[in-house]
Amino acid sequence: MDPYRIFADIVAGRAPASKVYEDDDVFAFMDIRPFTPGHLLVIPKIPARSLAELDPAIGGKLFAVGQRLAAALRDSEVGADGVNFFLADGVTAGQEVFHVHLHVIPRTPGDGFGLRGRPTSPRRADLDYLAGSIRGALERGSAS
Ligand code: AMP
């Protein structure tokens, strides 16, 4: 089974999955290597390798389904009392399957999940400088 196409195979029914939700555009299923019990993945049915390839309207649907799933994780036997969303875009960000997927990770006290990053304390001038650079990229149409 091609690891780069596994999610397309799941959507097409050619590979097994523990489905929790499906509509015309979005499919959600259990992660086979969950960080915590109930860890879900939400994917677009039409494959997009990266955020840059993803139709923003479908991206909005991924988030909306993620919101519903977060509520279900709290109300089901998973018993989550917190939820993390996580999306890895690119190898450097930790992406392993190149079909955009939103992780929906239920949290309970002491479950051991967490980001390893440490917050830094840049000067306001440095924040303003990068904010200006990012605004410039937006104005040049980076996200359109
Ligand atoms: P990422 O590192 O964000 O690309 O995460 C890929 C995720 O896909 C990992 O959490 C894997 O456990 C999960 N995964 C890979 N193959 C499958 C599969 N066949 N069914 C369910 N989850 C999968």
XYZ file of N, CA, C and O and ligand atoms in Angstrom:
599
model
N 0.854 -1.204 0.000
C 0.000 0.000 0.000
C 0.888 1.252 0.000
O 1.812 1.343 0.793
N 0.620 2.162 -0.895
C 1.451 3.355 -1.033
C 1.166 4.327 0.128
O 0.046 4.826 0.252
N 2.174 4.588 1.001
C 1.903 5.456 2.153
C 1.516 6.878 1.755
O 0.905 7.603 2.543
N 1.878 7.280 0.539
C 1.526 8.628 0.101
C 0.076 8.717 -0.365
O -0.462 9.788 -0.498
N -0.538 7.551 -0.640
C -1.904 7.558 -1.162
C -2.882 6.905 -0.202
O -4.040 6.698 -0.555
N -2.409 6.602 1.008
C -3.243 5.805 1.910
C -4.578 6.478 2.210
O -5.621 5.810 2.264
N -4.593 7.806 2.364
C -5.850 8.451 2.730
C -6.818 8.462 1.538
O -8.029 8.341 1.735
N -6.287 8.586 0.329
C -7.156 8.489 -0.847
C -7.757 7.083 -0.917
O -8.930 6.906 -1.280
N -6.961 6.063 -0.569
C -7.467 4.688 -0.569
C -8.551 4.506 0.488
O -9.534 3.793 0.281
N -8.374 5.161 1.646
C -9.399 5.085 2.702
C -10.702 5.721 2.214
O -11.781 5.134 2.336
N -10.609 6.907 1.608
C -11.818 7.582 1.109
C -12.528 6.710 0.076
O -13.761 6.601 0.064
N -11.734 6.035 -0.768
C -12.312 5.215 -1.848
C -12.787 3.852 -1.347
O -13.367 3.085 -2.124
N -12.521 3.530 -0.072
C -12.944 2.231 0.460
C -12.000 1.093 0.115
O -12.323 -0.074 0.332
N -10.810 1.425 -0.421
C -9.836 0.384 -0.777
C -8.948 -0.001 0.398
O -8.245 -1.008 0.343
N -8.943 0.810 1.437
C -8.145 0.536 2.635
C -9.070 0.676 3.849
O -10.014 1.472 3.834
N -8.810 -0.096 4.899
C -9.701 -0.063 6.073
C -9.553 1.220 6.878
O -8.472 1.820 6.912
N -10.655 1.616 7.486
C -10.628 2.778 8.386
C -11.796 2.665 9.354
O -12.835 2.085 9.014
N -11.628 3.207 10.543
C -12.716 3.279 11.518
C -13.348 4.653 11.381
O -12.918 5.632 11.994
N -14.396 4.698 10.541
C -15.003 5.979 10.156
C -15.862 6.534 11.286
O -16.590 5.786 11.939
N -15.794 7.847 11.481
C -16.705 8.488 12.426
C -17.620 9.509 11.737
O -18.662 9.871 12.282
N -17.237 9.964 10.524
C -18.049 10.994 9.868
C -17.713 11.023 8.385
O -16.558 10.833 7.989
N -18.739 11.301 7.572
C -18.518 11.472 6.130
C -19.602 12.370 5.564
O -20.771 12.250 5.934
N -19.217 13.298 4.684
C -20.201 14.021 3.882
C -19.647 14.131 2.463
O -18.706 13.407 2.110
N -20.190 15.008 1.645
C -19.766 15.062 0.237
C -18.291 15.445 0.092
O -17.634 15.052 -0.872
N -17.773 16.223 1.042
C -16.430 16.792 0.888
C -15.400 16.292 1.895
O -14.198 16.449 1.669
N -15.867 15.779 3.013
C -14.991 15.532 4.169
C -15.187 14.118 4.706
O -16.303 13.586 4.687
N -14.088 13.536 5.174
C -14.115 12.184 5.759
C -13.325 12.258 7.066
O -12.269 12.904 7.122
N -13.809 11.611 8.125
C -13.097 11.619 9.415
C -13.054 10.204 9.969
O -14.033 9.451 9.878
N -11.904 9.865 10.547
C -11.687 8.482 10.993
C -10.659 8.460 12.121
O -9.949 9.446 12.362
N -10.575 7.290 12.770
C -9.648 7.128 13.887
C -8.219 7.045 13.368
O -7.926 6.330 12.406
N -7.303 7.768 14.044
C -5.875 7.621 13.738
C -5.410 6.252 14.241
O -5.743 5.865 15.367
N -4.648 5.515 13.410
C -4.229 4.169 13.848
C -3.077 4.212 14.860
O -2.775 3.190 15.471
N -2.433 5.359 15.012
C -1.384 5.473 16.042
C -1.708 6.694 16.910
O -1.029 7.722 16.845
N -2.794 6.589 17.689
C -3.309 7.773 18.401
C -2.365 8.275 19.477
O -1.774 7.490 20.217
N -2.245 9.583 19.563
C -1.517 10.192 20.683
C -2.290 9.970 21.983
O -1.694 9.807 23.042
N -3.617 10.049 21.888
C -4.487 9.769 23.034
C -5.685 8.971 22.497
O -5.991 9.052 21.298
N -6.385 8.216 23.348
C -7.541 7.455 22.867
C -8.614 8.376 22.284
O -9.009 9.354 22.925
N -9.059 8.075 21.056
C -10.065 8.896 20.395
C -9.493 9.886 19.392
O -10.245 10.627 18.750
N -8.180 9.888 19.227
C -7.493 10.783 18.268
C -8.065 10.553 16.863
O -8.076 9.441 16.354
N -8.538 11.639 16.251
C -9.205 11.566 14.940
C -8.426 12.335 13.883
O -7.677 13.270 14.200
N -8.657 11.962 12.638
C -8.135 12.704 11.495
C -9.305 13.140 10.629
O -10.223 12.338 10.373
N -9.289 14.385 10.174
C -10.327 14.924 9.293
C -9.653 15.297 7.986
O -8.688 16.083 7.983
N -10.145 14.737 6.889
C -9.463 14.943 5.601
C -10.454 15.376 4.516
O -11.639 15.053 4.575
N -9.947 16.101 3.509
C -10.783 16.392 2.335
C -10.862 15.145 1.461
O -9.887 14.405 1.336
N -12.031 14.916 0.869
C -12.147 13.745 -0.020
C -11.307 13.931 -1.275
O -10.721 12.978 -1.783
N -11.269 15.162 -1.794
C -10.393 15.424 -2.940
C -8.996 15.671 -2.400
O -8.790 16.593 -1.599
N -8.021 14.845 -2.786
C -6.687 14.972 -2.196
C -6.053 16.328 -2.479
O -6.153 16.866 -3.572
N -5.424 16.888 -1.455
C -4.588 18.080 -1.588
C -3.341 17.751 -0.791
O -3.437 17.361 0.376
N -2.168 17.871 -1.408
C -0.937 17.482 -0.714
C -0.549 18.449 0.384
O 0.128 18.071 1.333
N -0.968 19.704 0.236
C -0.527 20.757 1.162
C -1.632 21.788 1.329
O -2.604 21.813 0.556
N -1.454 22.691 2.295
C -2.416 23.782 2.462
C -2.495 24.636 1.212
O -3.562 25.137 0.854
N -1.354 24.802 0.538
C -1.342 25.626 -0.672
C -2.242 25.038 -1.756
O -2.803 25.766 -2.575
N -2.383 23.709 -1.763
C -3.223 23.055 -2.781
C -4.682 22.945 -2.350
O -5.539 22.589 -3.162
N -4.953 23.197 -1.069
C -6.301 22.952 -0.545
C -7.241 24.114 -0.855
O -6.920 25.269 -0.570
N -8.409 23.817 -1.420
C -9.454 24.820 -1.638
C -9.842 25.397 -0.265
O -10.238 24.639 0.631
N -9.715 26.728 -0.073
C -10.026 27.297 1.244
C -11.446 26.985 1.720
O -11.675 26.872 2.932
N -12.376 26.847 0.797
C -13.751 26.507 1.213
C -13.779 25.118 1.853
O -14.483 24.887 2.847
N -12.983 24.202 1.303
C -12.905 22.857 1.891
C -12.150 22.926 3.221
O -12.499 22.240 4.190
N -11.135 23.783 3.285
C -10.430 23.974 4.549
C -11.388 24.423 5.649
O -11.317 23.964 6.793
N -12.308 25.315 5.299
C -13.312 25.761 6.261
C -14.188 24.608 6.732
O -14.543 24.508 7.911
N -14.504 23.715 5.781
C -15.333 22.551 6.162
C -14.560 21.609 7.083
O -15.134 21.015 8.003
N -13.251 21.444 6.836
C -12.452 20.595 7.727
C -12.541 21.134 9.158
O -12.700 20.378 10.118
N -12.429 22.458 9.286
C -12.465 23.057 10.619
C -13.851 22.879 11.242
O -13.969 22.535 12.433
N -14.892 23.098 10.445
C -16.260 22.980 10.977
C -16.537 21.552 11.446
O -17.139 21.337 12.511
N -16.094 20.569 10.652
C -16.273 19.168 11.077
C -15.438 18.910 12.328
O -15.891 18.247 13.272
N -14.228 19.466 12.363
C -13.394 19.319 13.556
C -14.099 19.849 14.801
O -14.020 19.243 15.880
N -14.796 20.970 14.656
C -15.545 21.521 15.808
C -16.604 20.546 16.289
O -16.771 20.326 17.501
N -17.339 19.960 15.336
C -18.387 18.994 15.731
C -17.767 17.780 16.392
O -18.298 17.242 17.374
N -16.644 17.317 15.846
C -15.987 16.142 16.419
C -15.459 16.447 17.819
O -15.494 15.586 18.709
N -14.974 17.656 18.019
C -14.481 18.024 19.345
C -15.609 17.909 20.370
O -15.415 17.390 21.482
N -16.805 18.363 19.979
C -17.952 18.246 20.894
C -18.277 16.778 21.142
O -18.580 16.374 22.278
N -18.195 15.962 20.063
C -18.503 14.533 20.216
C -17.480 13.846 21.117
O -17.823 12.937 21.882
N -16.233 14.275 21.032
C -15.199 13.671 21.886
C -15.469 13.976 23.358
O -15.182 13.174 24.244
N -16.052 15.150 23.610
C -16.404 15.493 24.997
C -17.621 14.711 25.464
O -17.708 14.333 26.639
N -18.592 14.465 24.537
C -19.868 13.854 24.928
C -19.853 12.336 24.855
O -20.789 11.683 25.313
N -18.835 11.743 24.205
C -18.788 10.287 24.033
C -18.042 9.638 25.183
O -17.583 10.317 26.114
N -17.869 8.323 25.076
C -17.116 7.596 26.116
C -15.636 7.956 26.118
O -14.915 7.578 27.044
N -15.185 8.679 25.096
C -13.791 9.168 25.127
C -13.591 10.043 26.364
O -12.546 10.010 26.999
N -14.628 10.826 26.688
C -14.593 11.621 27.912
C -13.561 12.731 27.910
O -12.997 13.067 28.952
N -13.328 13.321 26.725
C -12.351 14.414 26.660
C -12.838 15.605 27.478
O -14.028 15.908 27.482
N -11.924 16.263 28.174
C -12.311 17.552 28.758
C -11.457 18.682 28.195
O -11.456 19.792 28.720
N -10.776 18.375 27.095
C -10.063 19.364 26.310
C -9.765 18.743 24.952
O -9.812 17.518 24.803
N -9.498 19.574 23.956
C -9.204 19.083 22.605
C -8.121 19.972 21.988
O -8.161 21.198 22.139
N -7.155 19.344 21.315
C -6.186 20.085 20.508
C -6.435 19.802 19.038
O -6.660 18.650 18.651
N -6.384 20.856 18.212
C -6.305 20.698 16.757
C -4.828 20.816 16.386
O -4.103 21.659 16.936
N -4.410 20.011 15.410
C -3.027 20.083 14.939
C -3.013 19.746 13.460
O -3.693 18.809 13.017
N -2.255 20.522 12.673
C -2.131 20.238 11.244
C -0.678 20.457 10.850
O -0.131 21.550 11.086
N -0.052 19.415 10.324
C 1.346 19.509 9.886
C 1.360 19.772 8.387
O 0.856 18.963 7.600
N 1.922 20.908 7.975
C 2.000 21.277 6.558
C 3.474 21.313 6.162
O 4.182 22.269 6.475
N 3.935 20.256 5.508
C 5.333 20.196 5.074
C 6.164 19.279 5.971
O 5.862 19.092 7.151
N 7.221 18.738 5.366
C 8.097 17.792 6.064
C 8.647 18.413 7.342
O 8.674 17.789 8.408
N 9.089 19.664 7.256
C 9.698 20.320 8.412
C 8.705 20.458 9.556
O 9.096 20.468 10.732
N 7.423 20.540 9.210
C 6.379 20.652 10.235
C 5.958 19.297 10.762
O 5.091 19.218 11.650
N 6.539 18.221 10.212
C 6.214 16.878 10.700
C 5.197 16.139 9.860
O 4.701 15.088 10.272
N 4.870 16.668 8.669
C 3.887 15.984 7.826
C 4.483 14.691 7.277
O 5.590 14.679 6.730
N 3.751 13.596 7.436
C 4.197 12.292 6.943
C 3.300 11.754 5.838
O 3.756 10.995 4.987
N 2.024 12.116 5.883
C 1.090 11.678 4.843
C 0.696 12.921 4.042
O 0.145 13.879 4.608
N 0.964 12.880 2.745
C 0.800 14.087 1.922
C -0.582 14.146 1.289
O -0.760 14.152 0.072
N -1.542 14.188 2.193
C -2.959 14.409 1.918
C -3.401 15.186 3.154
O -3.386 14.623 4.259
N -3.725 16.464 2.968
C -3.982 17.351 4.124
C -4.890 16.666 5.140
O -5.908 16.053 4.767
N -4.522 16.762 6.412
C -5.363 16.163 7.460
C -5.268 17.001 8.730
O -4.190 17.424 9.126
N -6.434 17.205 9.325
C -6.521 17.912 10.608
C -6.597 16.868 11.719
O -7.512 16.032 11.733
N -5.598 16.903 12.622
C -5.658 16.027 13.794
C -6.605 16.661 14.814
O -6.495 17.858 15.107
N -7.510 15.851 15.363
C -8.385 16.290 16.452
C -8.064 15.376 17.632
O -8.365 14.179 17.602
N -7.398 15.949 18.623
C -6.773 15.139 19.681
C -7.469 15.411 21.009
O -7.359 16.512 21.576
N -8.202 14.400 21.509
C -8.873 14.609 22.801
C -7.866 14.632 23.940
O -6.867 13.913 23.904
N -8.145 15.460 24.931
C -7.214 15.620 26.054
C -7.904 15.294 27.369
O -9.079 15.625 27.571
N -7.168 14.631 28.217
C -7.591 14.409 29.596
C -6.405 14.755 30.492
O -5.250 14.720 30.030
N -6.663 15.073 31.734
C -5.548 15.475 32.614
C -4.476 14.389 32.697
O -4.785 13.204 32.807
N -3.225 14.796 32.551
C -2.113 13.864 32.712
C -1.937 12.891 31.567
O -1.277 11.855 31.733
N -2.516 13.193 30.390
C -2.419 12.225 29.275
C -1.042 12.218 28.608
O -0.763 11.379 27.751
N -0.186 13.153 28.948
C 1.189 13.121 28.445
C 1.392 13.764 27.092
O 2.531 13.887 26.624
N 0.316 14.187 26.424
C 0.480 14.830 25.117
C 0.851 16.298 25.305
O 0.375 16.961 26.210
N 1.717 16.804 24.415
C 2.037 18.224 24.472
C 3.033 18.598 23.399
O 3.725 17.726 22.871
N 3.104 19.869 23.056
C 4.101 20.346 22.107
C 5.417 20.557 22.844
O 5.434 21.015 23.990
N 6.532 20.209 22.185
C 7.829 20.333 22.844
C 8.383 21.757 22.804
O 9.304 22.088 23.520
N 7.823 22.591 21.924
C 8.368 23.940 21.737
C 8.315 24.772 23.014
O 7.425 24.602 23.841
N 9.311 25.675 23.141
C 9.320 26.601 24.283
C 9.044 28.001 23.762
O 9.663 28.427 22.789
N 8.138 28.755 24.396
C 7.905 30.122 23.942
C 9.155 30.979 24.109
O 9.956 30.747 25.017
N 9.330 31.926 23.204
C 10.459 32.853 23.266
C 9.930 34.243 23.622
O 8.716 34.439 23.730
N 10.822 35.210 23.790
C 10.402 36.559 24.211
C 11.022 37.625 23.316
O 11.877 38.403 23.759
N 10.588 37.675 22.039
C 11.176 38.675 21.135
C 10.780 40.097 21.546
O 9.766 40.307 22.210
N 11.604 41.070 21.080
C 11.271 42.471 21.311
C 10.107 42.872 20.414
O 9.917 42.291 19.342
N 9.338 43.882 20.834
C 8.209 44.370 20.025
C 8.676 44.742 18.620
O 7.997 44.489 17.623
N 9.860 45.349 18.510
C 10.359 45.765 17.185
C 10.519 44.550 16.269
O 10.257 44.635 15.061
N 10.947 43.434 16.826
C 11.102 42.226 15.999
C 9.734 41.680 15.580
O 9.553 41.222 14.450
N 8.764 41.721 16.516
C 7.402 41.291 16.165
C 6.837 42.179 15.064
O 6.250 41.699 14.080
N 7.032 43.507 15.215
C 6.506 44.445 14.220
C 7.163 44.227 12.862
O 6.504 44.305 11.817
N 8.464 43.947 12.868
C 9.180 43.744 11.601
C 8.599 42.546 10.842
O 8.287 42.637 9.651
N 8.451 41.431 11.545
C 7.921 40.238 10.867
C 6.452 40.418 10.504
O 6.008 39.930 9.455
N 5.695 41.127 11.343
C 4.288 41.399 11.003
C 4.212 42.153 9.681
O 3.367 41.861 8.820
N 5.112 43.120 9.500
C 5.131 43.888 8.255
C 5.471 43.007 7.065
O 4.878 43.132 5.983
N 6.430 42.109 7.259
C 6.816 41.211 6.174
C 5.656 40.288 5.786
O 5.395 40.052 4.605
N 4.955 39.785 6.795
C 3.820 38.882 6.527
C 2.684 39.656 5.863
O 2.054 39.162 4.910
N 2.429 40.909 6.324
C 1.397 41.736 5.663
C 1.756 41.956 4.201
O 0.896 41.892 3.311
N 3.035 42.160 3.940
C 3.461 42.365 2.554
C 3.178 41.128 1.707
O 2.706 41.234 0.560
N 3.451 39.943 2.264
C 3.187 38.711 1.524
C 1.694 38.551 1.258
O 1.281 38.142 0.167
N 0.862 38.911 2.256
C -0.594 38.832 2.054
C -1.027 39.761 0.925
O -1.829 39.384 0.061
N -0.472 40.991 0.934
C -0.851 41.959 -0.102
C -0.389 41.512 -1.475
O -1.027 41.809 -2.493
N 0.730 40.773 -1.536
C 1.189 40.253 -2.831
C 0.371 39.043 -3.273
O 0.579 38.501 -4.352
N -0.551 38.578 -2.396
C -1.460 37.510 -2.797
C -0.983 36.123 -2.489
O -1.403 35.154 -3.124
N -0.117 35.966 -1.450
C 0.402 34.650 -1.113
C -0.694 33.647 -0.809
O -0.522 32.456 -1.006
N -1.807 34.117 -0.283
C -2.842 33.166 0.144
C -4.065 33.200 -0.762
O -5.123 32.737 -0.394
N -3.927 33.763 -1.968
C -5.108 33.813 -2.827
C -4.953 32.874 -4.002
O -3.939 32.251 -4.178
P 1.238 13.622 10.042
O 2.545 13.375 10.758
O 0.548 14.869 10.489
O 1.382 13.511 8.531
O 0.292 12.463 10.559
C -0.034 11.328 9.829
C -0.989 10.561 10.715
O -1.646 9.583 9.932
C -0.276 9.818 11.869
O -0.847 10.233 13.105
C -0.567 8.349 11.550
O -0.747 7.578 12.708
C -1.837 8.447 10.726
N -2.059 7.342 9.808
C -1.213 6.870 8.860
N -1.776 5.858 8.184
C -3.020 5.702 8.699
C -4.103 4.798 8.433
N -4.025 3.856 7.481
N -5.240 4.921 9.152
C -5.333 5.866 10.121
N -4.348 6.726 10.437
C -3.214 6.654 9.741
